[in-house]
Amino acid sequence: MQRRIKIGAQLGAYLLLRPLLQPLMRLIVRRRIASGKDDATRGGEKLGQTKMPRPDGTVVWVHAVGLGEVLALRPLLNELHRRSPDLHFVITSTARSSAKVIGDNLPPNAIHQFLPLDGPKFLRRFLDHWRPSLSIWSEQDFWPGAIYDTARRGIPLAYINARINKKSYANRRKMKGIYRALLPEFAVVTAQDRDSAEYLTLLGARAPQVSTSLKPAAEPLRVDKVELDRFRGVIGSRKIWVAASTHEADEAKVLAAQALLTRGGDAPLLVLVPRVPDRAVSILEMASAHGLSCVQRSEGELLAPETAVYLADTFGELGLWYQQAEIVFVGASFGGLGGHNPWEPACFGLSVLHGPATQNFAVDYQELAKAGVTRLVPESEDAAKLIAEYVAKATSDSVQNKKENSHATQLVAEARAALVPLADKLFSLIGPTP
């Protein structure tokens, strides 16, 4: 039996447009496949088609836009799975680049799919096939048609770990009618901070609760043990440091720092992991300009004793490098990009270096700084020198490094314990299999 929802003018107009836009959605998928932006073998998922059979039993559908958001959900899903080992998850995302990493880091009993585009036929196929007993939406993604179709079927909805800043609220306010119609359909709404909760209330959510970000409870990215042993056999006792998810402005600093470190002899190896792997050519040129020998993982090039930089331009292997690192620089923190997630290295018990741009994870960096886990490198002429000094200290002072690592481990443990009440709420929402 379908539920009745008061749709209002804005949502009503959107729902009328959805079937009319489906031919355009199909065209977009075809063009993205032809241009290589989407995977030809999985393009049908964006039209609600799948080659994966539905598992027997209860299925929970979880959606998060991209890699970082999905990985942040793993501890929560593992907690739900602990309560009910027969529970299955269908995890959807929208970014193609995240698919392989997500696939390699799925929790037990989980399947990854791309979220269908917001046409009624595509969502009908998806919901008919998977028949979820609960739908969980995370952070910022909000697809009105998908949420409406799910609510109409009487499937319980939860919106968790929501994060809305002043700018995104201003954009959403223009479509306030849609939010006022759909946000009340969520039985549980949690926000990462008080501002996000207030904005959600203004948009129509019922009593959103402030809950800590899920990212601090992150579980370590998976590590290929065979590759780990092979790489350790190659580098021997040499120390390594990692520059993770870097962009051009970050690379200018970390490569300059590595050039300083190599002057002293017996320098640690820099494993540089760019956010976008296909930027390898420009990175190799920058390393050469600093006089640094560099080999490229995607080309199968072998490390030598004189290698200064290992360009890890492959997807899904950050856990491999974190497992061996002494200290990590987290990218997007120079150049004003706002910074990437510091909890991924922190949950390996690693100290974190970063530039001044951390607004994407402001609260997280503040919490880690108070615990002595992170180190801010200001934007200045001495930035590379400061990075080199921190790396040199971390790769030589094992006692201090272990102390900072224990602080990171404690924060992660506390965050995982805080997941229990949220998991209780979500578990109580799970309905019967439709």
Coordinates of C-alpha atoms in Angstrom, one line a residue:
M1 CA 0.0 0.0 0.0
Q2 CA 1.4 3.4 -1.0
R3 CA 1.8 6.2 1.4
R4 CA 0.3 9.6 0.6
I5 CA 2.7 12.6 0.8
K6 CA 1.8 16.3 0.7
I7 CA 3.9 17.3 -2.3
G8 CA 3.3 21.0 -2.7
A9 CA 3.9 23.1 -5.8
Q10 CA 7.7 22.8 -6.2
L11 CA 7.9 19.0 -5.6
G12 CA 4.8 18.6 -7.8
A13 CA 6.4 20.4 -10.7
Y14 CA 9.6 18.3 -10.2
L15 CA 7.6 15.1 -10.3
L16 CA 5.8 16.1 -13.5
L17 CA 9.2 16.8 -15.2
R18 CA 10.8 13.5 -14.2
P19 CA 9.2 11.2 -16.9
L20 CA 9.7 13.9 -19.5
L21 CA 13.5 14.0 -18.8
Q22 CA 14.1 10.3 -18.9
P23 CA 15.1 10.2 -22.7
L24 CA 17.6 12.9 -21.9
M25 CA 18.9 10.9 -18.9
R26 CA 19.4 7.9 -21.2
L27 CA 21.3 10.0 -23.7
I28 CA 23.6 11.4 -21.0
V29 CA 24.5 7.8 -19.9
R30 CA 25.2 6.8 -23.5
R31 CA 27.5 9.8 -24.0
R32 CA 29.3 9.3 -20.7
I33 CA 30.0 5.7 -21.6
A34 CA 31.2 6.7 -25.1
S35 CA 33.5 9.3 -23.7
G36 CA 34.9 6.9 -21.0
K37 CA 33.5 8.8 -18.1
D38 CA 31.2 5.9 -17.2
D39 CA 32.0 2.2 -17.1
A40 CA 30.3 0.5 -20.1
T41 CA 29.8 -2.8 -18.1
R42 CA 27.9 -0.9 -15.4
G43 CA 26.2 1.9 -17.2
G44 CA 22.9 0.2 -16.9
E45 CA 22.9 0.7 -13.1
K46 CA 22.3 4.4 -13.7
L47 CA 19.1 3.3 -15.5
G48 CA 18.0 1.0 -12.7
Q49 CA 19.3 -2.1 -14.3
T50 CA 21.7 -4.6 -12.6
K51 CA 23.4 -7.9 -13.2
M52 CA 23.6 -8.6 -9.5
P53 CA 21.0 -10.9 -7.9
R54 CA 19.2 -9.7 -4.8
P55 CA 20.4 -11.6 -1.7
D56 CA 17.8 -13.5 0.3
G57 CA 16.6 -11.8 3.5
T58 CA 16.6 -8.2 4.7
V59 CA 18.3 -5.5 2.5
V60 CA 19.3 -2.0 3.7
W61 CA 19.9 0.5 1.0
V62 CA 22.6 3.1 1.9
H63 CA 23.5 6.1 -0.3
A64 CA 26.5 8.4 -0.2
V65 CA 27.7 10.5 -3.0
G66 CA 31.4 9.5 -3.2
L67 CA 34.3 7.6 -1.9
G68 CA 35.0 9.5 1.3
E69 CA 31.3 9.5 2.4
V70 CA 30.9 5.7 1.7
L71 CA 34.1 4.8 3.6
A72 CA 32.9 6.9 6.5
L73 CA 29.8 4.7 6.8
R74 CA 31.7 1.4 7.1
P75 CA 32.0 1.3 10.9
L76 CA 28.3 2.1 11.3
L77 CA 27.4 -0.7 8.8
N78 CA 29.7 -3.1 10.5
E79 CA 27.9 -2.3 13.8
L80 CA 24.5 -3.0 12.2
H81 CA 25.9 -6.2 10.7
R82 CA 27.1 -7.2 14.2
R83 CA 23.6 -6.9 15.5
S84 CA 22.2 -9.0 12.6
P85 CA 24.7 -11.1 10.7
D86 CA 22.1 -11.9 8.1
L87 CA 21.6 -8.3 7.2
H88 CA 22.6 -7.3 3.6
F89 CA 23.5 -3.8 2.3
V90 CA 23.2 -2.3 -1.1
I91 CA 25.5 0.7 -1.2
T92 CA 25.0 3.3 -3.9
S93 CA 27.2 6.2 -5.0
T94 CA 27.5 8.4 -8.0
A95 CA 31.2 8.9 -8.7
R96 CA 32.8 6.4 -11.0
S97 CA 36.3 7.0 -9.6
S98 CA 35.2 5.7 -6.2
A99 CA 33.8 2.4 -7.4
K100 CA 36.9 0.3 -7.3
V101 CA 38.0 1.6 -3.9
I102 CA 34.5 1.1 -2.5
G103 CA 34.4 -2.4 -3.9
D104 CA 37.7 -3.3 -2.2
N105 CA 36.6 -1.9 1.2
L106 CA 33.0 -3.1 1.4
P107 CA 31.7 -4.3 4.8
P108 CA 30.4 -7.9 5.1
N109 CA 27.3 -8.8 3.1
A110 CA 27.5 -5.6 0.9
I111 CA 27.0 -4.9 -2.8
H112 CA 28.0 -1.7 -4.5
Q113 CA 25.8 -0.1 -7.2
F114 CA 25.6 3.2 -8.9
L115 CA 22.6 5.3 -8.0
P116 CA 20.0 5.4 -10.8
L117 CA 19.3 8.7 -12.3
D118 CA 16.2 10.4 -10.9
G119 CA 13.7 9.1 -13.5
P120 CA 10.6 7.3 -12.2
K121 CA 11.2 4.2 -14.4
F122 CA 14.8 3.9 -13.3
L123 CA 14.0 4.1 -9.6
R124 CA 11.1 1.7 -10.0
R125 CA 13.4 -0.9 -11.5
F126 CA 15.9 -0.3 -8.7
L127 CA 13.3 -0.6 -5.9
D128 CA 11.5 -3.5 -7.4
H129 CA 14.7 -5.5 -7.7
W130 CA 16.3 -4.7 -4.3
R131 CA 13.2 -4.3 -2.1
P132 CA 15.0 -2.5 0.7
S133 CA 13.6 -2.5 4.3
L134 CA 15.4 0.7 5.2
S135 CA 17.0 3.6 3.1
I136 CA 19.8 5.5 4.7
W137 CA 21.0 8.8 3.1
S138 CA 24.3 10.4 4.1
E139 CA 25.9 13.9 4.2
Q140 CA 24.9 16.1 1.3
D141 CA 23.3 14.1 -1.5
F142 CA 19.5 14.5 -1.8
W143 CA 17.7 13.2 -4.9
P144 CA 14.0 14.2 -4.6
G145 CA 12.5 11.6 -6.9
A146 CA 14.4 8.7 -5.3
I147 CA 13.4 9.8 -1.8
Y148 CA 9.7 10.4 -2.9
D149 CA 9.5 7.0 -4.5
T150 CA 11.0 5.3 -1.5
A151 CA 8.7 7.1 1.0
R152 CA 5.6 6.3 -1.1
R153 CA 6.4 2.6 -0.8
G154 CA 6.4 2.9 3.0
I155 CA 10.2 2.1 3.2
P156 CA 11.6 3.8 6.4
L157 CA 14.1 6.6 5.7
A158 CA 17.0 8.0 7.6
Y159 CA 19.3 11.0 6.8
I160 CA 22.5 10.8 8.8
N161 CA 25.8 12.6 9.1
A162 CA 24.3 15.6 7.3
R163 CA 26.6 18.6 6.7
I164 CA 25.2 21.9 5.4
N165 CA 27.1 25.2 5.5
K166 CA 25.8 28.7 4.9
K167 CA 26.4 28.6 1.2
S168 CA 24.8 25.2 0.6
Y169 CA 21.8 26.3 2.7
A170 CA 21.3 29.4 0.5
N171 CA 21.3 27.1 -2.6
R172 CA 18.8 24.7 -1.1
R173 CA 16.6 27.4 0.2
K174 CA 15.7 28.2 -3.4
M175 CA 14.0 24.8 -3.5
K176 CA 12.6 25.0 0.0
G177 CA 9.3 23.5 -1.1
I178 CA 10.9 20.2 -2.1
Y179 CA 12.8 20.0 1.2
R180 CA 9.7 20.9 3.3
A181 CA 7.8 18.1 1.6
L182 CA 10.4 15.4 1.8
L183 CA 12.5 16.0 5.0
P184 CA 9.6 15.2 7.3
E185 CA 9.6 11.7 5.7
F186 CA 12.9 10.9 7.4
A187 CA 12.3 9.1 10.7
V188 CA 15.9 9.9 11.9
V189 CA 17.9 12.9 11.0
T190 CA 21.4 13.5 12.4
A191 CA 23.8 16.4 11.7
Q192 CA 27.5 16.8 12.1
D193 CA 27.2 20.1 13.9
R194 CA 24.8 22.6 15.4
D195 CA 24.7 24.9 12.3
S196 CA 23.8 22.0 10.0
A197 CA 21.0 21.0 12.4
E198 CA 19.6 24.5 12.4
Y199 CA 19.7 24.7 8.6
L200 CA 17.9 21.4 8.4
T201 CA 15.2 22.6 10.8
L202 CA 14.7 25.7 8.6
L203 CA 14.3 23.4 5.6
G204 CA 11.7 21.3 7.3
A205 CA 13.4 18.4 9.1
R206 CA 11.7 17.3 12.3
A207 CA 14.0 17.6 15.4
P208 CA 17.4 16.8 13.8
Q209 CA 19.9 15.6 16.3
V210 CA 23.5 16.8 16.5
S211 CA 25.8 13.8 16.3
T212 CA 29.5 13.7 15.8
S213 CA 30.8 13.1 12.3
L214 CA 31.1 9.4 11.4
K215 CA 34.6 10.0 9.9
P216 CA 36.5 9.8 13.2
A217 CA 35.2 6.2 13.6
A218 CA 36.8 5.3 10.3
E219 CA 38.2 1.8 10.0
P220 CA 41.6 1.3 8.3
L221 CA 41.5 0.9 4.5
R222 CA 42.1 -2.6 3.5
V223 CA 45.7 -3.7 2.7
D224 CA 46.8 -6.3 0.2
K225 CA 49.0 -8.5 2.3
V226 CA 50.9 -9.9 -0.7
E227 CA 51.7 -6.4 -2.0
L228 CA 52.6 -5.3 1.5
D229 CA 55.1 -8.1 1.9
R230 CA 56.5 -7.6 -1.6
F231 CA 57.0 -3.8 -1.0
R232 CA 58.6 -4.3 2.4
G233 CA 61.0 -6.8 0.8
V234 CA 62.0 -4.1 -1.7
I235 CA 62.5 -1.1 0.6
G236 CA 64.0 -3.1 3.5
S237 CA 64.6 -0.9 6.6
R238 CA 64.2 2.3 4.7
K239 CA 61.6 4.7 6.3
I240 CA 58.8 6.1 4.2
W241 CA 56.4 9.1 4.4
V242 CA 53.3 9.5 2.4
A243 CA 51.7 12.5 0.6
A244 CA 48.1 11.5 0.1
S245 CA 45.4 12.7 -2.2
T246 CA 47.6 15.6 -3.4
H247 CA 46.9 18.4 -5.9
E248 CA 49.4 20.6 -7.7
A249 CA 49.8 23.1 -4.9
D250 CA 50.5 20.3 -2.4
E251 CA 53.0 18.6 -4.7
A252 CA 55.0 21.7 -5.1
K253 CA 55.5 21.7 -1.3
V254 CA 56.1 18.0 -0.6
L255 CA 58.5 17.6 -3.5
A256 CA 60.5 20.6 -2.4
A257 CA 60.6 19.1 1.1
Q258 CA 61.8 15.8 -0.3
A259 CA 64.6 17.6 -2.1
L260 CA 65.7 19.1 1.2
L261 CA 65.6 15.7 2.9
T262 CA 67.7 14.0 0.2
R263 CA 70.6 16.5 0.8
G264 CA 71.3 14.8 4.2
G265 CA 71.7 11.3 2.8
D266 CA 69.8 8.2 4.0
A267 CA 66.6 10.1 3.2
P268 CA 63.2 8.5 3.7
L269 CA 61.2 7.5 0.6
L270 CA 58.3 9.7 -0.4
V271 CA 55.3 7.8 -1.6
L272 CA 53.2 10.4 -3.5
V273 CA 49.6 9.5 -4.1
P274 CA 47.9 12.1 -6.3
R275 CA 44.1 12.6 -6.0
V276 CA 43.8 12.2 -9.8
P277 CA 46.2 9.5 -11.1
D278 CA 46.2 10.7 -14.7
R279 CA 48.3 13.8 -13.7
A280 CA 51.4 11.6 -13.6
V281 CA 53.2 13.5 -16.4
S282 CA 53.1 16.9 -14.7
I283 CA 54.2 15.3 -11.4
L284 CA 57.1 13.5 -13.0
E285 CA 58.2 16.8 -14.5
M286 CA 58.0 18.6 -11.2
A287 CA 60.0 15.9 -9.5
S288 CA 62.7 16.1 -12.2
A289 CA 62.9 19.9 -11.8
H290 CA 63.8 19.3 -8.1
G291 CA 66.5 16.8 -9.1
L292 CA 64.5 13.9 -7.6
S293 CA 64.6 10.4 -9.1
C294 CA 61.0 9.1 -9.4
V295 CA 59.5 5.8 -10.5
Q296 CA 55.8 5.2 -11.4
R297 CA 53.8 2.4 -9.9
S298 CA 51.2 2.2 -12.7
E299 CA 54.0 1.5 -15.2
G300 CA 55.5 -1.3 -13.0
E301 CA 58.8 0.6 -12.6
L302 CA 61.1 -0.8 -9.9
L303 CA 62.4 1.0 -6.9
A304 CA 66.2 1.5 -6.6
P305 CA 68.2 2.6 -3.6
E306 CA 68.6 6.0 -5.1
T307 CA 64.8 6.4 -5.8
A308 CA 63.5 9.5 -3.9
V309 CA 59.9 9.5 -5.0
Y310 CA 57.5 6.6 -5.6
L311 CA 54.6 7.9 -7.6
A312 CA 51.7 5.6 -6.5
D313 CA 49.3 6.6 -9.3
T314 CA 46.9 3.8 -8.8
F315 CA 43.4 3.6 -7.3
G316 CA 42.5 1.8 -4.1
E317 CA 46.0 1.4 -2.5
L318 CA 46.2 4.1 0.1
G319 CA 45.9 1.6 2.9
L320 CA 49.0 -0.2 1.6
W321 CA 51.0 3.0 1.9
Y322 CA 49.5 4.1 5.3
Q323 CA 50.4 0.7 6.7
Q324 CA 54.1 1.4 6.1
A325 CA 54.3 5.2 6.7
E326 CA 55.8 7.0 9.6
I327 CA 53.9 10.3 8.9
V328 CA 51.4 11.5 6.3
F329 CA 50.8 14.8 4.5
V330 CA 47.1 15.1 3.6
G331 CA 46.4 17.0 0.3
A332 CA 44.1 19.7 -0.9
S333 CA 45.3 21.7 2.1
F334 CA 47.4 24.1 0.0
G335 CA 45.9 26.1 -2.8
G336 CA 42.7 26.8 -1.0
L337 CA 40.9 23.5 -1.9
G338 CA 39.7 22.9 1.7
G339 CA 41.6 19.7 2.6
H340 CA 40.8 16.0 2.5
N341 CA 39.8 13.6 5.3
P342 CA 42.5 13.4 8.0
W343 CA 40.9 10.4 9.8
E344 CA 41.9 7.9 7.2
P345 CA 45.6 8.1 8.2
A346 CA 44.7 8.8 11.8
C347 CA 43.0 5.5 12.2
F348 CA 46.3 3.8 11.2
G349 CA 47.8 5.6 14.2
L350 CA 49.6 8.1 12.1
S351 CA 50.5 11.8 12.7
V352 CA 49.2 14.1 10.0
L353 CA 50.7 17.2 8.3
H354 CA 48.5 19.6 6.4
G355 CA 48.5 23.1 4.9
P356 CA 46.2 25.9 6.0
A357 CA 43.1 25.1 3.9
T358 CA 41.1 22.6 6.0
Q359 CA 37.6 24.1 5.8
N360 CA 36.1 20.9 4.4
F361 CA 37.0 19.2 7.7
A362 CA 37.4 22.1 10.0
V363 CA 36.0 20.5 13.2
D364 CA 38.0 17.3 12.5
Y365 CA 41.3 19.1 12.2
Q366 CA 40.6 21.1 15.3
E367 CA 39.9 18.0 17.3
L368 CA 43.0 16.2 16.0
A369 CA 45.1 19.3 16.6
K370 CA 44.0 19.4 20.3
A371 CA 45.1 15.8 20.7
G372 CA 48.5 16.6 19.1
V373 CA 47.9 14.3 16.1
T374 CA 48.1 17.0 13.4
R375 CA 50.6 19.6 12.5
L376 CA 49.7 22.8 10.6
V377 CA 52.2 23.9 7.9
P378 CA 51.5 27.6 7.1
E379 CA 51.5 29.0 3.6
S380 CA 55.0 30.6 3.5
E381 CA 58.4 30.5 1.9
D382 CA 59.5 28.1 4.6
A383 CA 56.6 25.6 4.1
A384 CA 58.8 23.0 2.4
K385 CA 61.5 23.4 5.1
L386 CA 58.9 22.9 7.9
I387 CA 57.5 19.8 6.2
A388 CA 61.0 18.4 5.9
E389 CA 61.7 19.0 9.6
Y390 CA 58.5 17.3 10.7
V391 CA 59.3 14.3 8.4
A392 CA 62.9 14.0 9.6
K393 CA 61.7 14.1 13.3
A394 CA 59.0 11.5 12.7
T395 CA 61.3 9.1 10.9
S396 CA 64.0 9.3 13.6
D397 CA 62.2 9.9 16.9
S398 CA 60.2 6.7 17.4
V399 CA 59.3 7.4 21.1
Q400 CA 57.5 10.7 20.3
N401 CA 55.9 9.2 17.2
K402 CA 54.4 6.3 19.2
K403 CA 53.0 8.8 21.7
E404 CA 51.2 10.8 19.0
N405 CA 50.0 7.6 17.3
S406 CA 48.4 6.4 20.6
H407 CA 46.5 9.7 20.8
A408 CA 45.1 9.1 17.3
T409 CA 44.1 5.5 18.2
Q410 CA 42.3 6.6 21.3
L411 CA 40.2 9.2 19.4
V412 CA 39.2 6.6 16.8
A413 CA 38.2 4.1 19.6
E414 CA 36.1 6.8 21.3
A415 CA 34.3 7.7 18.0
R416 CA 33.5 4.0 17.3
A417 CA 31.9 3.7 20.8
A418 CA 29.7 6.7 20.0
L419 CA 28.2 4.9 17.0
V420 CA 26.3 2.5 19.2
P421 CA 23.3 4.8 19.9
L422 CA 22.9 5.7 16.2
A423 CA 23.1 2.1 15.2
D424 CA 20.4 1.3 17.8
K425 CA 18.1 3.9 16.2
L426 CA 18.6 2.7 12.7
F427 CA 18.2 -0.9 13.6
S428 CA 14.9 -0.1 15.2
L429 CA 13.6 1.4 11.9
I430 CA 14.3 -1.7 9.7
G431 CA 10.9 -2.9 8.4
P432 CA 9.8 -6.3 7.0
T433 CA 11.0 -7.3 3.6
P434 CA 8.6 -5.8 1.1

